[in-house]
């Protein structure tokens, strides 16, 4: 006789509970399949972080300091999305984002959860609705420490440290952005 795994029992209980919530029969919980829906690297937040690396400034001795070295990441935020089919016409959407990081910014890892359902108003048409929520995935820019000689040392926005803005005022221009949190998608398709 084989001993049952607690992990499998836990998954089965979770699947059963999810099916009960969405109206699927308990027997369907045993037949659920999970499929890969999408895999991609990058997002508008990754693009925005890379754009922060454009430009640079000149030091007093005339040497150039490029922002690119601070805003270059060897890894681009990767997103993997799945659907776990609950019934013939509905499914649980879920996915993860790995996040990315460079010296002066960070995109946090993310978790996506949602639901997809469809109906067939006629034999040759399909009406689909999906809703997803994203948790985490925030982009946050990190400050630099700049030495202004006789004026002192300040925590500053790296990109504005050499400008005319007062050092302490540059911090309010650090980038803090969030990904799309809620996505509602409605699709109507007719085949001829």
PDB file of C-alpha atoms in Angstrom, residues 64-169:
ATOM      1  CA  UNK A  64      31.745  61.494 -18.365  1.00  0.00           C
ATOM      2  CA  UNK A  65      29.554  59.371 -16.071  1.00  0.00           C
ATOM      3  CA  UNK A  66      26.927  57.364 -17.953  1.00  0.00           C
ATOM      4  CA  UNK A  67      23.658  56.441 -16.252  1.00  0.00           C
ATOM      5  CA  UNK A  68      23.565  53.205 -18.251  1.00  0.00           C
ATOM      6  CA  UNK A  69      25.837  51.317 -15.845  1.00  0.00           C
ATOM      7  CA  UNK A  70      23.390  52.007 -12.987  1.00  0.00           C
ATOM      8  CA  UNK A  71      20.241  51.101 -14.948  1.00  0.00           C
ATOM      9  CA  UNK A  72      21.445  48.038 -16.856  1.00  0.00           C
ATOM     10  CA  UNK A  73      20.120  44.656 -15.739  1.00  0.00           C
ATOM     11  CA  UNK A  74      21.431  41.292 -16.919  1.00  0.00           C
ATOM     12  CA  UNK A  75      17.949  39.802 -16.392  1.00  0.00           C
ATOM     13  CA  UNK A  76      14.689  41.206 -17.803  1.00  0.00           C
ATOM     14  CA  UNK A  77      11.470  40.641 -15.840  1.00  0.00           C
ATOM     15  CA  UNK A  78       9.933  37.367 -17.113  1.00  0.00           C
ATOM     16  CA  UNK A  79       6.210  36.614 -16.918  1.00  0.00           C
ATOM     17  CA  UNK A  80       4.690  33.138 -17.148  1.00  0.00           C
ATOM     18  CA  UNK A  81       0.879  32.781 -17.266  1.00  0.00           C
ATOM     19  CA  UNK A  82      -1.220  29.619 -16.905  1.00  0.00           C
ATOM     20  CA  UNK A  83      -4.874  28.595 -16.996  1.00  0.00           C
ATOM     21  CA  UNK A  84      -6.290  25.803 -14.898  1.00  0.00           C
ATOM     22  CA  UNK A  85      -9.495  24.615 -16.548  1.00  0.00           C
ATOM     23  CA  UNK A  86     -12.375  24.304 -14.074  1.00  0.00           C
ATOM     24  CA  UNK A  87     -15.233  23.524 -16.455  1.00  0.00           C
ATOM     25  CA  UNK A  88     -15.582  23.290 -20.216  1.00  0.00           C
ATOM     26  CA  UNK A  89     -16.174  27.060 -20.345  1.00  0.00           C
ATOM     27  CA  UNK A  90     -14.281  28.472 -17.348  1.00  0.00           C
ATOM     28  CA  UNK A  91     -10.829  28.534 -15.869  1.00  0.00           C
ATOM     29  CA  UNK A  92      -8.626  29.956 -13.171  1.00  0.00           C
ATOM     30  CA  UNK A  93      -5.888  32.262 -14.546  1.00  0.00           C
ATOM     31  CA  UNK A  94      -2.639  32.553 -12.642  1.00  0.00           C
ATOM     32  CA  UNK A  95       0.936  33.559 -13.260  1.00  0.00           C
ATOM     33  CA  UNK A  96       4.165  34.899 -11.864  1.00  0.00           C
ATOM     34  CA  UNK A  97       6.677  37.593 -12.759  1.00  0.00           C
ATOM     35  CA  UNK A  98      10.319  37.154 -11.747  1.00  0.00           C
ATOM     36  CA  UNK A  99      11.116  40.841 -11.294  1.00  0.00           C
ATOM     37  CA  UNK A 100      14.418  42.434 -12.254  1.00  0.00           C
ATOM     38  CA  UNK A 101      17.067  44.521 -10.588  1.00  0.00           C
ATOM     39  CA  UNK A 102      19.991  46.792 -11.381  1.00  0.00           C
ATOM     40  CA  UNK A 103      22.157  48.974  -9.185  1.00  0.00           C
ATOM     41  CA  UNK A 104      19.683  51.896  -9.066  1.00  0.00           C
ATOM     42  CA  UNK A 105      16.251  50.312  -9.587  1.00  0.00           C
ATOM     43  CA  UNK A 106      14.225  47.250  -8.739  1.00  0.00           C
ATOM     44  CA  UNK A 107      11.083  45.678 -10.202  1.00  0.00           C
ATOM     45  CA  UNK A 108       9.607  43.414  -7.531  1.00  0.00           C
ATOM     46  CA  UNK A 109       8.379  39.896  -8.342  1.00  0.00           C
ATOM     47  CA  UNK A 110       4.644  39.674  -9.075  1.00  0.00           C
ATOM     48  CA  UNK A 111       1.720  37.294  -8.806  1.00  0.00           C
ATOM     49  CA  UNK A 112      -1.278  37.341 -11.160  1.00  0.00           C
ATOM     50  CA  UNK A 113      -4.635  35.758 -10.280  1.00  0.00           C
ATOM     51  CA  UNK A 114      -7.837  35.801 -12.294  1.00  0.00           C
ATOM     52  CA  UNK A 115     -10.776  34.030 -13.845  1.00  0.00           C
ATOM     53  CA  UNK A 116     -11.898  33.336 -17.428  1.00  0.00           C
ATOM     54  CA  UNK A 117     -15.354  32.295 -18.568  1.00  0.00           C
ATOM     55  CA  UNK A 118     -17.052  31.976 -21.935  1.00  0.00           C
ATOM     56  CA  UNK A 119     -20.512  31.359 -23.302  1.00  0.00           C
ATOM     57  CA  UNK A 120     -21.855  30.586 -26.751  1.00  0.00           C
ATOM     58  CA  UNK A 121     -24.781  32.891 -27.657  1.00  0.00           C
ATOM     59  CA  UNK A 122     -25.157  31.013 -30.959  1.00  0.00           C
ATOM     60  CA  UNK A 123     -23.564  27.982 -32.614  1.00  0.00           C
ATOM     61  CA  UNK A 124     -20.917  30.073 -34.357  1.00  0.00           C
ATOM     62  CA  UNK A 125     -20.190  32.719 -31.704  1.00  0.00           C
ATOM     63  CA  UNK A 126     -18.289  32.926 -28.414  1.00  0.00           C
ATOM     64  CA  UNK A 127     -18.470  35.634 -25.753  1.00  0.00           C
ATOM     65  CA  UNK A 128     -15.475  35.577 -23.367  1.00  0.00           C
ATOM     66  CA  UNK A 129     -14.784  37.525 -20.186  1.00  0.00           C
ATOM     67  CA  UNK A 130     -11.595  37.496 -18.149  1.00  0.00           C
ATOM     68  CA  UNK A 131     -10.583  39.421 -15.058  1.00  0.00           C
ATOM     69  CA  UNK A 132      -7.066  39.416 -13.606  1.00  0.00           C
ATOM     70  CA  UNK A 133      -5.466  41.088 -10.587  1.00  0.00           C
ATOM     71  CA  UNK A 134      -1.716  41.639 -10.253  1.00  0.00           C
ATOM     72  CA  UNK A 135      -0.034  41.768  -6.867  1.00  0.00           C
ATOM     73  CA  UNK A 136       3.495  43.148  -6.491  1.00  0.00           C
ATOM     74  CA  UNK A 137       5.655  44.047  -9.485  1.00  0.00           C
ATOM     75  CA  UNK A 138       6.333  47.665  -8.425  1.00  0.00           C
ATOM     76  CA  UNK A 139       9.203  49.606 -10.008  1.00  0.00           C
ATOM     77  CA  UNK A 140      11.229  51.662  -7.530  1.00  0.00           C
ATOM     78  CA  UNK A 141      14.274  53.780  -8.269  1.00  0.00           C
ATOM     79  CA  UNK A 142      17.059  53.960  -5.676  1.00  0.00           C
ATOM     80  CA  UNK A 143      18.910  57.162  -4.655  1.00  0.00           C
ATOM     81  CA  UNK A 144      22.632  57.912  -4.813  1.00  0.00           C
ATOM     82  CA  UNK A 145      24.894  59.526  -2.253  1.00  0.00           C
ATOM     83  CA  UNK A 146      26.523  62.634  -3.733  1.00  0.00           C
ATOM     84  CA  UNK A 147      29.420  64.586  -2.270  1.00  0.00           C
ATOM     85  CA  UNK A 148      29.052  68.312  -2.957  1.00  0.00           C
ATOM     86  CA  UNK A 149      32.370  69.247  -1.331  1.00  0.00           C
ATOM     87  CA  UNK A 150      31.948  72.173   1.066  1.00  0.00           C
ATOM     88  CA  UNK A 151      28.136  71.882   0.825  1.00  0.00           C
ATOM     89  CA  UNK A 152      28.164  68.359   2.294  1.00  0.00           C
ATOM     90  CA  UNK A 153      26.994  64.892   1.344  1.00  0.00           C
ATOM     91  CA  UNK A 154      23.372  64.277   0.328  1.00  0.00           C
ATOM     92  CA  UNK A 155      21.107  61.436  -0.683  1.00  0.00           C
ATOM     93  CA  UNK A 156      19.948  62.455  -4.166  1.00  0.00           C
ATOM     94  CA  UNK A 157      18.238  61.303  -7.329  1.00  0.00           C
ATOM     95  CA  UNK A 158      21.223  60.017  -9.359  1.00  0.00           C
ATOM     96  CA  UNK A 159      19.883  61.430 -12.620  1.00  0.00           C
ATOM     97  CA  UNK A 160      19.401  64.949 -11.209  1.00  0.00           C
ATOM     98  CA  UNK A 161      22.477  65.206  -8.965  1.00  0.00           C
ATOM     99  CA  UNK A 162      24.410  67.378 -11.439  1.00  0.00           C
ATOM    100  CA  UNK A 163      21.468  69.640 -12.272  1.00  0.00           C
ATOM    101  CA  UNK A 164      20.308  72.926 -10.810  1.00  0.00           C
ATOM    102  CA  UNK A 165      17.716  71.378  -8.482  1.00  0.00           C
ATOM    103  CA  UNK A 166      18.623  71.506  -4.783  1.00  0.00           C
ATOM    104  CA  UNK A 167      20.000  68.088  -3.741  1.00  0.00           C
ATOM    105  CA  UNK A 168      17.279  67.401  -1.172  1.00  0.00           C
ATOM    106  CA  UNK A 169      14.559  68.297  -3.719  1.00  0.00           C
TER     107      UNK A 169
END
